[in-house]
PDB file of C-alpha atoms in Angstrom:
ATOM      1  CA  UNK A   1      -6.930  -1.477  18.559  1.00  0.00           C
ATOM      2  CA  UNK A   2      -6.951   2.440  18.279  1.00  0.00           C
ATOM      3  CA  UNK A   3      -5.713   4.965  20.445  1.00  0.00           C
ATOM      4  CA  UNK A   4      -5.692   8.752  20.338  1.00  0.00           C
ATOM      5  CA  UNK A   5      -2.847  10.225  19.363  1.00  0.00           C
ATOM      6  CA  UNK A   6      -2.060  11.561  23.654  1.00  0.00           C
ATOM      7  CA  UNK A   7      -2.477   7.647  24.616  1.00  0.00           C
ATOM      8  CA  UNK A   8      -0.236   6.420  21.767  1.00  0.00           C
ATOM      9  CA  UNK A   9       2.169   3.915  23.171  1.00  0.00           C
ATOM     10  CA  UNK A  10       5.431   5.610  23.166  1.00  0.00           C
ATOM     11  CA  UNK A  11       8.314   2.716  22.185  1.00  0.00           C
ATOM     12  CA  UNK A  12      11.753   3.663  22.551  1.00  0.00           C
ATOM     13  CA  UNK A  13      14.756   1.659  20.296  1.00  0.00           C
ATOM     14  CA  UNK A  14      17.527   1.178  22.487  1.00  0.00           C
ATOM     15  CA  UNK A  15      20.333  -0.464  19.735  1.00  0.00           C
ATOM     16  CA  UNK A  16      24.040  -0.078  18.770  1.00  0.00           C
ATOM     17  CA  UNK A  17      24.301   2.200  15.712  1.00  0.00           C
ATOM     18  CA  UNK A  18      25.962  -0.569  13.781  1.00  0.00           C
ATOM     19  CA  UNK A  19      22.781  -2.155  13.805  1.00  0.00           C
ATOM     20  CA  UNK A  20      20.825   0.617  11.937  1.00  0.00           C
ATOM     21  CA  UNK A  21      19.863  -0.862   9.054  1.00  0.00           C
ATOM     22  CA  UNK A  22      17.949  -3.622  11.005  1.00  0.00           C
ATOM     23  CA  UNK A  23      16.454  -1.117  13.538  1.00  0.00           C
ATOM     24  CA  UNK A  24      15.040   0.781  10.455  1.00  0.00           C
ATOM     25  CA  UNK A  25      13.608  -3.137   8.890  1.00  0.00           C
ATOM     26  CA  UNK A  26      12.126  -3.149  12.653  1.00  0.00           C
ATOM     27  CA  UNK A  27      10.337   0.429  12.171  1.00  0.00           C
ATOM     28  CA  UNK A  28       9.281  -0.343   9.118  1.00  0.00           C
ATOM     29  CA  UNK A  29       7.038  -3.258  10.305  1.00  0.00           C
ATOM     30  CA  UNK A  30       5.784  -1.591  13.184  1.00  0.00           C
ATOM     31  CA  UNK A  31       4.943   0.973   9.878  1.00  0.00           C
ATOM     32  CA  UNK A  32       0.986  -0.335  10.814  1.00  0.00           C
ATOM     33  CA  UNK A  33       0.898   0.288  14.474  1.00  0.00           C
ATOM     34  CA  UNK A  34       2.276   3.713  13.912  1.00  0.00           C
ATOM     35  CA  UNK A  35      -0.526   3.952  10.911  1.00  0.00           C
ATOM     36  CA  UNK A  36      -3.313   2.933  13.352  1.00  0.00           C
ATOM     37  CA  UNK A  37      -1.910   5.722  16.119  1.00  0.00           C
ATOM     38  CA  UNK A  38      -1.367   2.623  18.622  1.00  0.00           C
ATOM     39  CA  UNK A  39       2.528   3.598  18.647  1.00  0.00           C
ATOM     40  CA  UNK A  40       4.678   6.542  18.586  1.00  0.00           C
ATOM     41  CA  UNK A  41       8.603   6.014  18.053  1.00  0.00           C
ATOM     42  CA  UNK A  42      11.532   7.521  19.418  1.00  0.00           C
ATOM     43  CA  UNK A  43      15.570   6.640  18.704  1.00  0.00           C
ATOM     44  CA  UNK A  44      18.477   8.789  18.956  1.00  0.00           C
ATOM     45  CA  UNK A  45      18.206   9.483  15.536  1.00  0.00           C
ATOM     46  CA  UNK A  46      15.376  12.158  15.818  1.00  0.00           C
ATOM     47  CA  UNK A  47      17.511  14.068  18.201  1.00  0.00           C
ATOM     48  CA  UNK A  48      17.465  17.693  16.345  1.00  0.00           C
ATOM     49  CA  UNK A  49      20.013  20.305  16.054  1.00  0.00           C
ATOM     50  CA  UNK A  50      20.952  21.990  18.616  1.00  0.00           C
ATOM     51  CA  UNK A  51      19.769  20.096  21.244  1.00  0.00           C
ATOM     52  CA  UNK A  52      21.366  17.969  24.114  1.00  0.00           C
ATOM     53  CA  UNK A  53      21.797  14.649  23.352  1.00  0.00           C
ATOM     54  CA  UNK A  54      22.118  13.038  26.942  1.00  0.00           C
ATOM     55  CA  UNK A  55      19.102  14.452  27.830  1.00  0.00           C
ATOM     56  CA  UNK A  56      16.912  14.041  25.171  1.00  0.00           C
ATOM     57  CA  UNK A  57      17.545  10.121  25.433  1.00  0.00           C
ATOM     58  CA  UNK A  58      17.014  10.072  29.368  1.00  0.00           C
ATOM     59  CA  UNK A  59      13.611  12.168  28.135  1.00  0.00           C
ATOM     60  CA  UNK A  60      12.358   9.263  26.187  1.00  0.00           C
ATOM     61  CA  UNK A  61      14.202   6.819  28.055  1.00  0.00           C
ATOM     62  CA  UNK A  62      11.961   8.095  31.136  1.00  0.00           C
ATOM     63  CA  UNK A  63       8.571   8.283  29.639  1.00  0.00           C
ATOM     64  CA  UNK A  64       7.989   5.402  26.722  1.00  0.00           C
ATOM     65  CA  UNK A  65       5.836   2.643  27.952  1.00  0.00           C
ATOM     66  CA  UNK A  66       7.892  -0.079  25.938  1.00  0.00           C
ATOM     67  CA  UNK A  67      11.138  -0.361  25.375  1.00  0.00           C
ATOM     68  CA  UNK A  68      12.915  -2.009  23.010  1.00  0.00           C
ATOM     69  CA  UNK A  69      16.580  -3.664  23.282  1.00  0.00           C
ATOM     70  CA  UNK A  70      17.611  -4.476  19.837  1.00  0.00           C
ATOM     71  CA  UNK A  71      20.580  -7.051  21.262  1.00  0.00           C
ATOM     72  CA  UNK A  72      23.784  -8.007  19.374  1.00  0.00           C
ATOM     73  CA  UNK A  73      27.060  -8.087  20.031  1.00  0.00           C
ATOM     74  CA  UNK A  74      27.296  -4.489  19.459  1.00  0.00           C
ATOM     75  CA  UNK A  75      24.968  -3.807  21.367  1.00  0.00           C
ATOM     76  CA  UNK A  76      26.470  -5.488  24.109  1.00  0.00           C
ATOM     77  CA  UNK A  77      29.515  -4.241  23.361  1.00  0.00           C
ATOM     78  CA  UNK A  78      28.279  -0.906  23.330  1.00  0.00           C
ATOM     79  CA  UNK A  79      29.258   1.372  26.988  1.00  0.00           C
ATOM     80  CA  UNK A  80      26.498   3.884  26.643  1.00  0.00           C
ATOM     81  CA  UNK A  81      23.825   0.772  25.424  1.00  0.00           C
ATOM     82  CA  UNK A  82      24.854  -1.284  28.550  1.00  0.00           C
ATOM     83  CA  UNK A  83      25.989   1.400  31.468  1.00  0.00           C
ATOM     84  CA  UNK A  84      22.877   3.685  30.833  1.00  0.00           C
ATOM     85  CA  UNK A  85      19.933   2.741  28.459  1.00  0.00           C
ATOM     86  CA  UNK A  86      19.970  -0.790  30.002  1.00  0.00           C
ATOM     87  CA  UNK A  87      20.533  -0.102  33.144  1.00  0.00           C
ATOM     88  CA  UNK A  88      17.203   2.489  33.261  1.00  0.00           C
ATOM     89  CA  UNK A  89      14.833   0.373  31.283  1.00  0.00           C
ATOM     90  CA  UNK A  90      15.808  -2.730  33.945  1.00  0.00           C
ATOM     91  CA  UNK A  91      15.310  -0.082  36.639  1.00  0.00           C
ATOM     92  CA  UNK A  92      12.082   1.223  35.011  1.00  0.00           C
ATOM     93  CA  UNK A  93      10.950  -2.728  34.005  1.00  0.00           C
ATOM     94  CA  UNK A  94      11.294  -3.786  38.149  1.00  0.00           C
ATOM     95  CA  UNK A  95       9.221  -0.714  38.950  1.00  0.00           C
ATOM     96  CA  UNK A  96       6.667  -1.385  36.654  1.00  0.00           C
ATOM     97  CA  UNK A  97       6.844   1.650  34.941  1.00  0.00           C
ATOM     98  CA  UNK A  98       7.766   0.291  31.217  1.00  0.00           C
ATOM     99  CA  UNK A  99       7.664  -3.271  29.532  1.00  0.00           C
ATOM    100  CA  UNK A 100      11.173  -3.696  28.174  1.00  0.00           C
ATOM    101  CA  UNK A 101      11.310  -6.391  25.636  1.00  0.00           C
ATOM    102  CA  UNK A 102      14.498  -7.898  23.883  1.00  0.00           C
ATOM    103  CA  UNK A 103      14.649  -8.183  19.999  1.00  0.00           C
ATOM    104  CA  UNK A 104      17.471 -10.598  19.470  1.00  0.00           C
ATOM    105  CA  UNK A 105      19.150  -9.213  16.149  1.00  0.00           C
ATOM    106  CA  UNK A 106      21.968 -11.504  15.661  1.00  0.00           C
ATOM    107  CA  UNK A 107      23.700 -14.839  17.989  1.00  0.00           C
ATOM    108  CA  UNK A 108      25.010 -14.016  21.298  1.00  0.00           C
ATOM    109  CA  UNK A 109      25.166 -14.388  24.852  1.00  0.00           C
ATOM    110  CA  UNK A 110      22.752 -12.939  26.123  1.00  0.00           C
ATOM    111  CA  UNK A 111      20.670 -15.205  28.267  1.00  0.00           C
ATOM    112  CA  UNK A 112      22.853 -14.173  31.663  1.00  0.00           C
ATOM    113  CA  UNK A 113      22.621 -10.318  30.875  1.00  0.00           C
ATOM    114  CA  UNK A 114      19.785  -8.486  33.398  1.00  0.00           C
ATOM    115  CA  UNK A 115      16.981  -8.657  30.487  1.00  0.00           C
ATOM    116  CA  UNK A 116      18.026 -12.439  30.010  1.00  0.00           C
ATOM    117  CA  UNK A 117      14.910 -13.702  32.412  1.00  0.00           C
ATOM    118  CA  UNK A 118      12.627 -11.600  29.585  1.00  0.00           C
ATOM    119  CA  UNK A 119      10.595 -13.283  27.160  1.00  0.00           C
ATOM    120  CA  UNK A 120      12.748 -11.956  23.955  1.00  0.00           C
ATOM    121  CA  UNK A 121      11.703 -11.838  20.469  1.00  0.00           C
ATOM    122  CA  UNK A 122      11.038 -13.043  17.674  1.00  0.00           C
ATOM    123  CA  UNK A 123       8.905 -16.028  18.715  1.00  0.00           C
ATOM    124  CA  UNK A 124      11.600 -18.903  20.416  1.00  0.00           C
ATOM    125  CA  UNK A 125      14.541 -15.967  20.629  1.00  0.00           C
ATOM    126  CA  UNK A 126      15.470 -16.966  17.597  1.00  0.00           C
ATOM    127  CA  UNK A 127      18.153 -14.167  16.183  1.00  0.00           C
ATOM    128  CA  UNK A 128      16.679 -12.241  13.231  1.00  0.00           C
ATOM    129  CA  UNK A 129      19.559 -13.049  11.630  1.00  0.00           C
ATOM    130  CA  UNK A 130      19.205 -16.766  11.474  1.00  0.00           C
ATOM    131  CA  UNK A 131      15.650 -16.725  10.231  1.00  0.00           C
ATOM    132  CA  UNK A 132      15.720 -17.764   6.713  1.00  0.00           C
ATOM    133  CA  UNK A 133      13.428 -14.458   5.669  1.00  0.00           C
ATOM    134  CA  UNK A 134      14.276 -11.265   7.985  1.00  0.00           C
ATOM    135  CA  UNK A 135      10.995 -10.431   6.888  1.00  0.00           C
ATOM    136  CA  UNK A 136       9.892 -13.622   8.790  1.00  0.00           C
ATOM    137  CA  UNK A 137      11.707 -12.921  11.728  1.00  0.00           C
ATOM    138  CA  UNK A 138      10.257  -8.643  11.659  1.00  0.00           C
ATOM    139  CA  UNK A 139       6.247 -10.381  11.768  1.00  0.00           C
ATOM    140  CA  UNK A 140       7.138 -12.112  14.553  1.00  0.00           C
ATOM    141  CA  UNK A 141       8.455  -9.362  16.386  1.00  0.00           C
ATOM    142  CA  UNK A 142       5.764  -7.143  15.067  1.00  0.00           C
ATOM    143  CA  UNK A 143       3.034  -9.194  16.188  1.00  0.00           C
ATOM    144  CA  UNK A 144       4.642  -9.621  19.747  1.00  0.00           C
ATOM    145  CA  UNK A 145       4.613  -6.356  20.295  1.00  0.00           C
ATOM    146  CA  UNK A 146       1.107  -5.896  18.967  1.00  0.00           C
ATOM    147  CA  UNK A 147       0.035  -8.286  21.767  1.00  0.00           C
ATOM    148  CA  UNK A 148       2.223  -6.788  24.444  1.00  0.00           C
ATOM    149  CA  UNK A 149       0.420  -3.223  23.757  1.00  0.00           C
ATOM    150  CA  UNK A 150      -3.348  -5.073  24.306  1.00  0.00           C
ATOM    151  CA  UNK A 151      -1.719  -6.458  27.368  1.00  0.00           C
ATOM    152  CA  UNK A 152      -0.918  -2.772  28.571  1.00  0.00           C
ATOM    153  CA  UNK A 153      -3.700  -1.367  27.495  1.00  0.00           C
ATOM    154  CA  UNK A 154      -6.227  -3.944  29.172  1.00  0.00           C
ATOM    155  CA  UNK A 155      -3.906  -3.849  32.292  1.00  0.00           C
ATOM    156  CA  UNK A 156      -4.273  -0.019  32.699  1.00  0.00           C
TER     157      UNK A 156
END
């Protein structure tokens, strides 16, 4: 599965900064999709200097094709997580306009929250956290993705 590089899949990490160091684990393994120009990335970590903040996350917010809820506690926890980013992926999910998928970092509730009808990852929502390997728990995610992407490409 190869795209060119103007129909990369553009996936956006919506996650609590307190969960960086998993979110960068998480880029990491999508390190072969990126490789293979099937994916482009964007978090709020590539914002550059100078520029507005707010609106460079409603820019990528508004056009990636997947998006991806990294969901903890912090994340939950987190105002501008809940009140924005997952309020316009659920709005851009029901419209058909992005796949949002949940990537369940660590145990919480979660299963009543609007993305709690979505099939989460890793396989059987298991928390990252709890898998005995995180490297384990990353493959599964990875490869859930990978099949999500054939199933927008082929349904496009």
């Amino acid at each position: 599965m190869s795209l060119q590089p103007d129909q990369a899949i553009e996936v956006f990490y919506s996650y609590a900064h307190e969960d960086e160091k998993l979110r960068d684990k998480l880029e990491n393994h999508l390190a072969l999709l990126r490789r293979q120009k099937v994916i482009t990335e964007w978090y709020d970590r590539k914002i550059g200097a100078g520029k507005e903040w707010h609106n460079e996350i409603d820019t990528h917010l508004d056009s990636s094709q997947i998006i991806l809820l990294l969901v903890s506690a912090n994340f939950i926890a987190s105002d501008y997580c809940w009140d924005v980013e997952v309020k316009r992926a659920m709005e851009r999910h029901e419209a058909k306009e992005a796949r949002v998928i949940p990537i369940i970092l660590d145990s919480v509730d979660w299963k009543s929250a609007p993305f709690g009808r979505l099939q989460a990852l890793p396989k059987d929502a298991k928390p990252v956290k709890k898998w005995g390997n995180h490297n384990d728990a990353f493959l599964s995610v990875a490869q859930g993705i990978r099949i999500a992407i054939k199933d927008l490409i082929e349904n496009s």
